[in-house]
Coordinates of C-alpha atoms and ligand atoms in Angstrom, one line a residue:
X22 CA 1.7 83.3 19.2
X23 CA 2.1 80.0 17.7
X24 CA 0.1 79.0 14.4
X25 CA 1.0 75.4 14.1
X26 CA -0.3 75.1 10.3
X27 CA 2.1 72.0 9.9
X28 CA 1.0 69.8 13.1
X29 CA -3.2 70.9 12.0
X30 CA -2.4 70.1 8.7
X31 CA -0.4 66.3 9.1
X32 CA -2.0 65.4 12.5
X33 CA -5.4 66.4 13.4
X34 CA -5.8 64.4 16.6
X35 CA -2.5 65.6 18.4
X36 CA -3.7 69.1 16.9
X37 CA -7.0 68.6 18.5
X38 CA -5.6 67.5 21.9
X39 CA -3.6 70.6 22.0
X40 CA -5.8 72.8 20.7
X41 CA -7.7 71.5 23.9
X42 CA -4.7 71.9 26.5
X43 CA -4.3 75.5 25.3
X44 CA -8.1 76.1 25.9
X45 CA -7.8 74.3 29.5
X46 CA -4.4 76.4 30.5
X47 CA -6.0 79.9 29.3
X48 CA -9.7 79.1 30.7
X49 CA -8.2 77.6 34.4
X50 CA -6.7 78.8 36.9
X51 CA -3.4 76.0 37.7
X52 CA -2.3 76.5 41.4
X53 CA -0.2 73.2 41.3
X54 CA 2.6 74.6 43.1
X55 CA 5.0 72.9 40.8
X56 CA 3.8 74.7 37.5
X57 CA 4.7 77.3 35.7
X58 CA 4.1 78.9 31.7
X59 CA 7.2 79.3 30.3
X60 CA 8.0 82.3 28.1
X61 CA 7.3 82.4 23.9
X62 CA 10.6 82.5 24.0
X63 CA 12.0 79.5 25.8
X64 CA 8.5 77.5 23.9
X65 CA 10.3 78.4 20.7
X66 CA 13.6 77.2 21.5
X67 CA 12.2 74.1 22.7
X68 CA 10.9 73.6 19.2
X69 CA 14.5 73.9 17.6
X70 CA 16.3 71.8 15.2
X71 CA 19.0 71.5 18.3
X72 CA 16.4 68.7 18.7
X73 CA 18.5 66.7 15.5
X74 CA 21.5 66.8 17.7
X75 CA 23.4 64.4 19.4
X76 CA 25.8 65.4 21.7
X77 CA 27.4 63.0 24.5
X78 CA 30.4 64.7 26.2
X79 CA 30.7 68.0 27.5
X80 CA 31.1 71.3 25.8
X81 CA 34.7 70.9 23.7
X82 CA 35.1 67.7 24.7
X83 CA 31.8 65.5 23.0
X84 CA 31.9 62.0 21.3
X85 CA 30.3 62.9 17.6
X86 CA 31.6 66.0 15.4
X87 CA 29.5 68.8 14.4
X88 CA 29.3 70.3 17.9
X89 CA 30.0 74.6 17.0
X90 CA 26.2 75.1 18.3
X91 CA 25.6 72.8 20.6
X92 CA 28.5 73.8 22.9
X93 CA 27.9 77.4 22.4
X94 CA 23.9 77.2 23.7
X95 CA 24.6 74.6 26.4
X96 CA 28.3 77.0 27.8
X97 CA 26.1 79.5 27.9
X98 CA 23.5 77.5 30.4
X99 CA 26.2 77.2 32.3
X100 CA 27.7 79.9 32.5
X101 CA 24.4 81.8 32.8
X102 CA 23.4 79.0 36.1
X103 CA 26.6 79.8 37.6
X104 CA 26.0 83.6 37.9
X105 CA 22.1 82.8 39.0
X106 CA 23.3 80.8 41.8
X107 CA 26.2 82.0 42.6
X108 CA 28.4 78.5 42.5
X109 CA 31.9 77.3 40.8
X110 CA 30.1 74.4 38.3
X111 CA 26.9 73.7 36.9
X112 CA 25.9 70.2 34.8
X113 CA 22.5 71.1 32.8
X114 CA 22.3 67.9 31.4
X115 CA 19.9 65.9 33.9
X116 CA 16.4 65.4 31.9
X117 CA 14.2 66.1 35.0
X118 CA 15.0 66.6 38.8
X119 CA 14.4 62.4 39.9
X120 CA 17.6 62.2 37.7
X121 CA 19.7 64.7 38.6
X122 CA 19.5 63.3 42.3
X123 CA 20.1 59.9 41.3
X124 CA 23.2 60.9 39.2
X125 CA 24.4 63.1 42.5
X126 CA 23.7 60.3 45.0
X127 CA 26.0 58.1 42.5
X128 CA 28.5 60.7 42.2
X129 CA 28.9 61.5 46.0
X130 CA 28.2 58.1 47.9
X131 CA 29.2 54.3 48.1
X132 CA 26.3 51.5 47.8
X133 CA 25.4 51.1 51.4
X134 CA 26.2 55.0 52.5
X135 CA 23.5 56.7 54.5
X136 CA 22.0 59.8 53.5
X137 CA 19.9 62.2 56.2
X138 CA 16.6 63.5 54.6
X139 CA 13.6 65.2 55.2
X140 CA 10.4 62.6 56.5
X141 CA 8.8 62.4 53.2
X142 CA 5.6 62.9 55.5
X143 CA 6.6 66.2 56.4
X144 CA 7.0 67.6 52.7
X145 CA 9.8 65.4 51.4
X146 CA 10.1 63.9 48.3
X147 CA 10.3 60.4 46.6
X148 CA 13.7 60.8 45.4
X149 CA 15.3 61.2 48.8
X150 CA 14.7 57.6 49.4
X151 CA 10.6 56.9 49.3
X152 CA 10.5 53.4 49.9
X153 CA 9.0 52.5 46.5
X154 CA 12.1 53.7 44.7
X155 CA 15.0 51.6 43.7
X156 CA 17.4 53.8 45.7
X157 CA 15.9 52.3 48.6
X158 CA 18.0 49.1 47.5
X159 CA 21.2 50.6 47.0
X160 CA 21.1 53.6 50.5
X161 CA 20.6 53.9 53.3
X162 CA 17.9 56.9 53.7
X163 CA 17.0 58.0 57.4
X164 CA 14.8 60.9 58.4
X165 CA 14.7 64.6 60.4
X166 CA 11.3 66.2 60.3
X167 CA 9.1 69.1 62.0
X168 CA 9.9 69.9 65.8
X169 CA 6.2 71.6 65.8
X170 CA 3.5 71.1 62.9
X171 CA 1.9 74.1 64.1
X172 CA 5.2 76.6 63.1
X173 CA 6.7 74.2 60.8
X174 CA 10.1 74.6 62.8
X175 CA 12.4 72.0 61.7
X176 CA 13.8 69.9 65.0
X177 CA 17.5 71.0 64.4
X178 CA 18.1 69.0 67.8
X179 CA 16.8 65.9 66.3
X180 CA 19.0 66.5 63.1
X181 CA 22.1 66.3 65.1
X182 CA 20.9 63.4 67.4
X183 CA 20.2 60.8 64.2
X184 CA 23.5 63.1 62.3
X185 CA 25.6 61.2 65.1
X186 CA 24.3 58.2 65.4
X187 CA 23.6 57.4 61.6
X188 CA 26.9 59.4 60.2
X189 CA 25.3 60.1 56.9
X190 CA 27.5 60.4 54.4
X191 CA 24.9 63.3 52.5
X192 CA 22.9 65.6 55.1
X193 CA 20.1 66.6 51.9
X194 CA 17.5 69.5 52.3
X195 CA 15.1 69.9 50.5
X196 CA 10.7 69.3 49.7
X197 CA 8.0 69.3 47.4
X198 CA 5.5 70.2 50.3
X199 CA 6.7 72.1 52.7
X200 CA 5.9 75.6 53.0
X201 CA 8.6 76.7 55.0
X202 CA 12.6 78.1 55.0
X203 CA 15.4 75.9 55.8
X204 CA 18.5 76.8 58.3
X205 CA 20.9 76.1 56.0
X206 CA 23.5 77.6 58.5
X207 CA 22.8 75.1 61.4
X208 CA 22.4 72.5 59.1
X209 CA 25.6 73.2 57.7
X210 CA 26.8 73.2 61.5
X211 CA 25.5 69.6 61.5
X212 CA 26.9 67.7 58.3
X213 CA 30.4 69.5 59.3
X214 CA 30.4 67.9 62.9
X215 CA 29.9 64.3 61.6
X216 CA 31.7 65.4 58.2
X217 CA 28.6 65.0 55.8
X218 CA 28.6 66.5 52.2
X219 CA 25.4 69.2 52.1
X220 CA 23.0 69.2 49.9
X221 CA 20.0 71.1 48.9
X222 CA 17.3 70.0 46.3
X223 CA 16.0 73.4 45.8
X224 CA 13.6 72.1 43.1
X225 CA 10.4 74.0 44.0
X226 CA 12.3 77.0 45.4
X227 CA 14.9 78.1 42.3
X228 CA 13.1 80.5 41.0
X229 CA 12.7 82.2 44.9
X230 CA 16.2 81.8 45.2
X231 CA 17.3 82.7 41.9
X232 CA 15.3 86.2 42.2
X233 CA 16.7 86.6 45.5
X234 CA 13.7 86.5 47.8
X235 CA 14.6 83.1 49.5
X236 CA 17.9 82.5 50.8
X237 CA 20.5 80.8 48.8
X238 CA 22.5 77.4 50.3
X239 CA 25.8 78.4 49.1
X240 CA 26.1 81.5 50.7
X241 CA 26.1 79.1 53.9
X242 CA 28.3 76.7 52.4
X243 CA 26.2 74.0 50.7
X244 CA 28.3 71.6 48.6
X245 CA 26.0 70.9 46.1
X246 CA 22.5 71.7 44.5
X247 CA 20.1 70.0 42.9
X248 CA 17.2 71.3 40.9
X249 CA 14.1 71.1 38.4
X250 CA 14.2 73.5 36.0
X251 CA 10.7 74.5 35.4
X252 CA 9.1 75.1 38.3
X253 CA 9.8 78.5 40.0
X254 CA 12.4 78.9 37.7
X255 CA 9.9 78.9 34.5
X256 CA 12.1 77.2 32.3
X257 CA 11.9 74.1 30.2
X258 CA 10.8 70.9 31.9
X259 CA 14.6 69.0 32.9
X260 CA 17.4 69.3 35.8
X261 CA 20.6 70.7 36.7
X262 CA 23.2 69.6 39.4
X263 CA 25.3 72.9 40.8
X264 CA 28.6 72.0 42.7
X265 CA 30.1 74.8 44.7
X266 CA 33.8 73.5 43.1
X267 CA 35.4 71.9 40.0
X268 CA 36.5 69.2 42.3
X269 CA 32.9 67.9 42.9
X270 CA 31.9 69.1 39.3
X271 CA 34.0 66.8 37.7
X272 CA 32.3 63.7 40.0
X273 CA 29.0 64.6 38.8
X274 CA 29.7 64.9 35.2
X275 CA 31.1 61.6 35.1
X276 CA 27.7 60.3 36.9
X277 CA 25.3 62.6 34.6
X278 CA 27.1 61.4 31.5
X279 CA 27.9 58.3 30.8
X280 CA 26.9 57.4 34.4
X281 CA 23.5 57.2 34.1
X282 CA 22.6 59.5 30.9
X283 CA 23.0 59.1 27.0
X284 CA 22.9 62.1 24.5
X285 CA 21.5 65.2 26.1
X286 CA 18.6 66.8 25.0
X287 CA 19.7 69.6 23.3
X288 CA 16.9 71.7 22.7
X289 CA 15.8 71.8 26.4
X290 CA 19.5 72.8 27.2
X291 CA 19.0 75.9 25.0
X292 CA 15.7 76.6 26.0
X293 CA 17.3 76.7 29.6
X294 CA 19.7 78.6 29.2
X295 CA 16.9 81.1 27.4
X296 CA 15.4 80.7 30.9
X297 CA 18.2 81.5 32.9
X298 CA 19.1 84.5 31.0
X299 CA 15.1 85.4 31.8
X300 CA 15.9 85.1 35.5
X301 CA 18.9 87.1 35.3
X302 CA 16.8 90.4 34.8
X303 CA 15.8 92.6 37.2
X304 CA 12.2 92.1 36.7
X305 CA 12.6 88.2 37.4
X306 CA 13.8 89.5 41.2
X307 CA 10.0 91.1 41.1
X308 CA 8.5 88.1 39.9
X309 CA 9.9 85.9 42.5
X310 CA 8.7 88.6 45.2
X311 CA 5.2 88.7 43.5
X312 CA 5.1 85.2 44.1
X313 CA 5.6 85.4 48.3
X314 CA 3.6 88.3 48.6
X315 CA 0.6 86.4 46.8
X316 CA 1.4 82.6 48.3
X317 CA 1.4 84.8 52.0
X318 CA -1.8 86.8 51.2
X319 CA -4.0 83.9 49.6
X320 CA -2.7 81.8 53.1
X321 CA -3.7 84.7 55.0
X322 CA -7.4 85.2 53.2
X323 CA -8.1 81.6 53.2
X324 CA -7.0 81.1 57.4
X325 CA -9.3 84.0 58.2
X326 CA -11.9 82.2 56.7
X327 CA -11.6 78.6 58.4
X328 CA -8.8 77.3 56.5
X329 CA -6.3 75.2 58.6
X330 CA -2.5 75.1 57.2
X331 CA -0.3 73.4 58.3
X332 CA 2.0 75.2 59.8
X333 CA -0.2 78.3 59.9
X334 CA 1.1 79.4 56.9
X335 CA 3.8 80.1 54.3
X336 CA 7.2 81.7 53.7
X337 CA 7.4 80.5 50.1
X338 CA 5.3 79.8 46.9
X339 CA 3.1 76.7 48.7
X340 CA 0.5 76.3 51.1
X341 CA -0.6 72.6 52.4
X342 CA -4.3 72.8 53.8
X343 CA -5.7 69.9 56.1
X344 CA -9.0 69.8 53.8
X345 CA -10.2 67.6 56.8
X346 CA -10.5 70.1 59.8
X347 CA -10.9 72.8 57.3
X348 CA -14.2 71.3 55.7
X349 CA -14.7 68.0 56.7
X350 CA -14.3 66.5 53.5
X351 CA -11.2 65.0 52.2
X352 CA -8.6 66.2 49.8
X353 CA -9.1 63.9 46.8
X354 CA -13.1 65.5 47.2
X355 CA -11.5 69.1 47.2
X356 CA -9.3 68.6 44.1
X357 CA -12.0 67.2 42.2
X358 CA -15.1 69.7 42.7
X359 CA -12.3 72.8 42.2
X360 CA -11.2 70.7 38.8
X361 CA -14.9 70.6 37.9
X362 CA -14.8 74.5 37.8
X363 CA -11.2 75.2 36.2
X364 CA -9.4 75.6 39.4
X365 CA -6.3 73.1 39.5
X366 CA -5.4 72.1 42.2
X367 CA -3.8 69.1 43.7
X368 CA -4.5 66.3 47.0
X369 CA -1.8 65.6 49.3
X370 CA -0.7 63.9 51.8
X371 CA -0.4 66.1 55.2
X372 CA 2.3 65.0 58.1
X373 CA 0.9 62.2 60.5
X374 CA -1.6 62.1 58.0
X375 CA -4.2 59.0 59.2
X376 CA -5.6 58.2 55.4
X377 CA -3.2 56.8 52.4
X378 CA -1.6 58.7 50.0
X379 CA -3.9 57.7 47.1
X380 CA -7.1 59.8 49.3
X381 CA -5.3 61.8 51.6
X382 CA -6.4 64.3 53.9
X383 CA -4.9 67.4 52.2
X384 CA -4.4 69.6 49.4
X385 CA -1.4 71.5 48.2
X386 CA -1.5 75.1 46.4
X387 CA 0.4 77.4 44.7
X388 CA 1.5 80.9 43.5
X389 CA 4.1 80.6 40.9
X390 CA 2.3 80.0 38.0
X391 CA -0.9 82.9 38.4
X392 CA 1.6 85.0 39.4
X393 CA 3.1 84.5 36.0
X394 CA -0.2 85.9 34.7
X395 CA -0.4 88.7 36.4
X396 CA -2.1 88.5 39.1
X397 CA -1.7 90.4 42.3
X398 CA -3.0 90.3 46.6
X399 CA -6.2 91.5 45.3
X400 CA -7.1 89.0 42.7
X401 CA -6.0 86.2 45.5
X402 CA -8.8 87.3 47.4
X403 CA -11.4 86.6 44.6
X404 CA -9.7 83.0 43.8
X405 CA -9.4 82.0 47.1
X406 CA -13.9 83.3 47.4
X407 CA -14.2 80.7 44.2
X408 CA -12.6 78.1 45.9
X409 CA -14.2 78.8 49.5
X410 CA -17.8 79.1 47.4
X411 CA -17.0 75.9 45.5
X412 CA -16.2 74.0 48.7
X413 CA -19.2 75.2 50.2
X414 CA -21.7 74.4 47.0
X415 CA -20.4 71.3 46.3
X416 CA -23.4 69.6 46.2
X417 CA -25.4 72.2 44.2
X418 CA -25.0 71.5 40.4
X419 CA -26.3 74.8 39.3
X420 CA -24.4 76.8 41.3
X421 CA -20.8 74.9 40.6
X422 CA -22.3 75.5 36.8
X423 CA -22.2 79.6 37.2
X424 CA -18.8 79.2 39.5
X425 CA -17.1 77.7 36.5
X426 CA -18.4 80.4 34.1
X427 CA -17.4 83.1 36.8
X428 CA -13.6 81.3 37.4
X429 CA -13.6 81.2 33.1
X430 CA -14.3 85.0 32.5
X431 CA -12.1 86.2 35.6
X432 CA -9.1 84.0 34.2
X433 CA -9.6 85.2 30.4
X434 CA -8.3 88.8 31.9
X435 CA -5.2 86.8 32.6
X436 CA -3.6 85.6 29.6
X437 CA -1.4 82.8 29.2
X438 CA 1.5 83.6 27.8
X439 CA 2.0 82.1 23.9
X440 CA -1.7 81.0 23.9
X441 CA -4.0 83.3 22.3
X442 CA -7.3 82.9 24.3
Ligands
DSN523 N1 5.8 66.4 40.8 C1 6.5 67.4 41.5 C2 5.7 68.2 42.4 O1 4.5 68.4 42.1 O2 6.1 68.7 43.5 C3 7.7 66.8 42.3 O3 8.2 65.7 41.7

């Protein structure tokens, strides 16, 4: 556990604010499918003097001297991401995951090149080409989506219909909200027919794939990979672009650094590669497994009892619900009566959705992070009665007054880990 007797003593207010954070993380339940609680271990090393550090280049070849350290923590990131996923290079420089796909689009396409993406309405994301970002300016994005909302089958027909027509130049997988498994074969299938390099951003999914209970794109013949690194994965917050080969490797170093990036943060690269070793263990493979089993049985519990999901379920760490034919309410309403009792949770757009994207008509949940905790099928049950009873009380101040002191004392069996509750 951490004291932090220097920050309390120099800087009361930050202390106070985290003081407060901790409270919140150990006193709430966070099923923002994009969170996680990293280990004491990678939190220390993201405390590190490696912060001091600056470091442009590569390991052995890097701008400034005084790099024995530096290259040792961030060789053995890669070295440590290339055995996780199975792949010939790995760049762990990218500070988050929006960068690390804007460095690969530079590194693998001309201004004016077309890229095939997921329809950000059916669980894409804003970096594969949301019309509000500047890559909008520079590609060309077009779109494949769900054959059937109802199964969440992806319309592989449609895929090779707009491959041929638009010749993308990237066919990309990947999703922040979608709660099913890619074909990575038939896609594959697709981008070689109109000769398209494949990518997956496998951001929400690394730490599934990592532990080997979702299927890993290389081992159908991805090019490259793109990631977050602290989501499934439960490492420090930043990116990582894997390449199947040197030849590509080398293409997206030069975009990473001094493409698009400066000095790399240092500290994060050793905290991830504390991460990756983390996932390299046996007992990540049964984390990642946990994390299914619970994400299937809360979808299961919560359908039984009204819940409509789109797609009628889950094969991974998310579920989306359609808050709207579940409850009649929408999900902007259903995020903020669950915050109100310490259940995190958070709105989200659903596909064809008829309301905007600031009060949409969904939410999106998750597993990764309570499954970090501890928990197991049965104790889904009991957070998915809190969140059915807190839906249904909504309007009963009392009663959303006992629910939070029920959700409090149920998550205070679960501790965090590094925060002393
Ligand atoms: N913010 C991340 C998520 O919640 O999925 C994606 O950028």
């Amino acid at each position: 556990m951490f004291t932090y007797s220097d920050l309390r003593a120099q800087d009361p207010a930050v202390f106070s604010a985290l003081q407060g954070e901790m409270k919140r993380q150990a006193e709430g339940v966070e099923l923002i499918a994009s969170e996680n609680y990293v280990s004491p271990a990678v939190m220390e090393t993201m405390g590190t003097v490696f912060n001091n550090k600056y470091s442009e280049g590569y390991p052995g070849k890097r701008y400034y001297a005084g790099q024995e350290f530096t290259d040792q923590v961030e060789t053995l990131a890669i070295e440590r991401a290339k055995q996780l996923f199975r792949c010939g290079h790995a760049n762990v420089q990218p500070h988050a995951g929006c960068p690390a796909n804007v460095a690969m689009y530079f590194a693998l396409l001309e201004p004016g090149d077309c890229v095939l993406g997921m329809d950000l309405s059916h669980g894409g994301h804003l970096s594969h080409g949301h019309p509000v970002t500047y890559l909008t300016k520079i590609f060309r994005f077009v779109r494949y989506g769900m054959k059937d909302i109802e199964t969440g089958e992806i319309d592989y027909d449609a895929m090779r219909a707009m491959a041929k027509k638009e010749k993308p130049k990237i066919l990309l997988g990947g999703f922040s909200a979608y709660p099913r498994e890619l074909d990575y074969a038939k896609m594959k299938a697709i981008a070689d027919e109109v000769g398209a390099i494949t990518v997956m951003d496998m951001a929400h999914i690394a730490g599934l794939i990592a532990g080997g209970a979702l299927k890993n794109p290389f081992d159908y013949g991805f090019d490259v990979v793109t990631t977050t690194t602290h989501k499934t994965l439960r490492g420090p917050r930043g990116g990582m672009i894997l390449s199947k080969d040197a030849e590509i490797g080398k293409k997206i170093d030069k975009s990473v650094f001094p493409g698009f990036q400066g000095g790399p943060i240092m500290q994060m690269i050793a905290a991830k590669a504390v991460a990756f070793g983390e996932a390299l263990r046996p007992e990540f493979k049964e984390y990642a497994a946990q994390i299914i089993r619970n994400s299937k049985h809360l979808a299961q519990y919560l359908m039984e009892r009204g819940a409509k999901l789109i797609t009628n379920g889950t094969d991974n760490h998310l579920m989306l619900v359609d808050c709207i034919q579940s409850w009649g309410i929408a999900g902007g309403e259903v995020e903020t009566v669950l915050d109100s009792v310490g259940i995190t949770l958070n709105k989200n757009s659903i596909p064809n959705d008829q309301r905007k994207p600031m009060d949409p008509s969904g939410v999106r949940l998750g597993t990764p992070a309570i499954t970090t905790r501890g928990m197991k099928e049965r104790d889904m049950e009991i957070l998915a009665d809190f969140i059915l009873a807190t839906i249904e009380r909504r309007s009963d101040a009392a009663a959303l007054k006992n629910l939070g002191a029920e959700v409090k004392a149920f998550c205070l069996k679960f501790p965090v880990p590094g925060i002393k509750a």
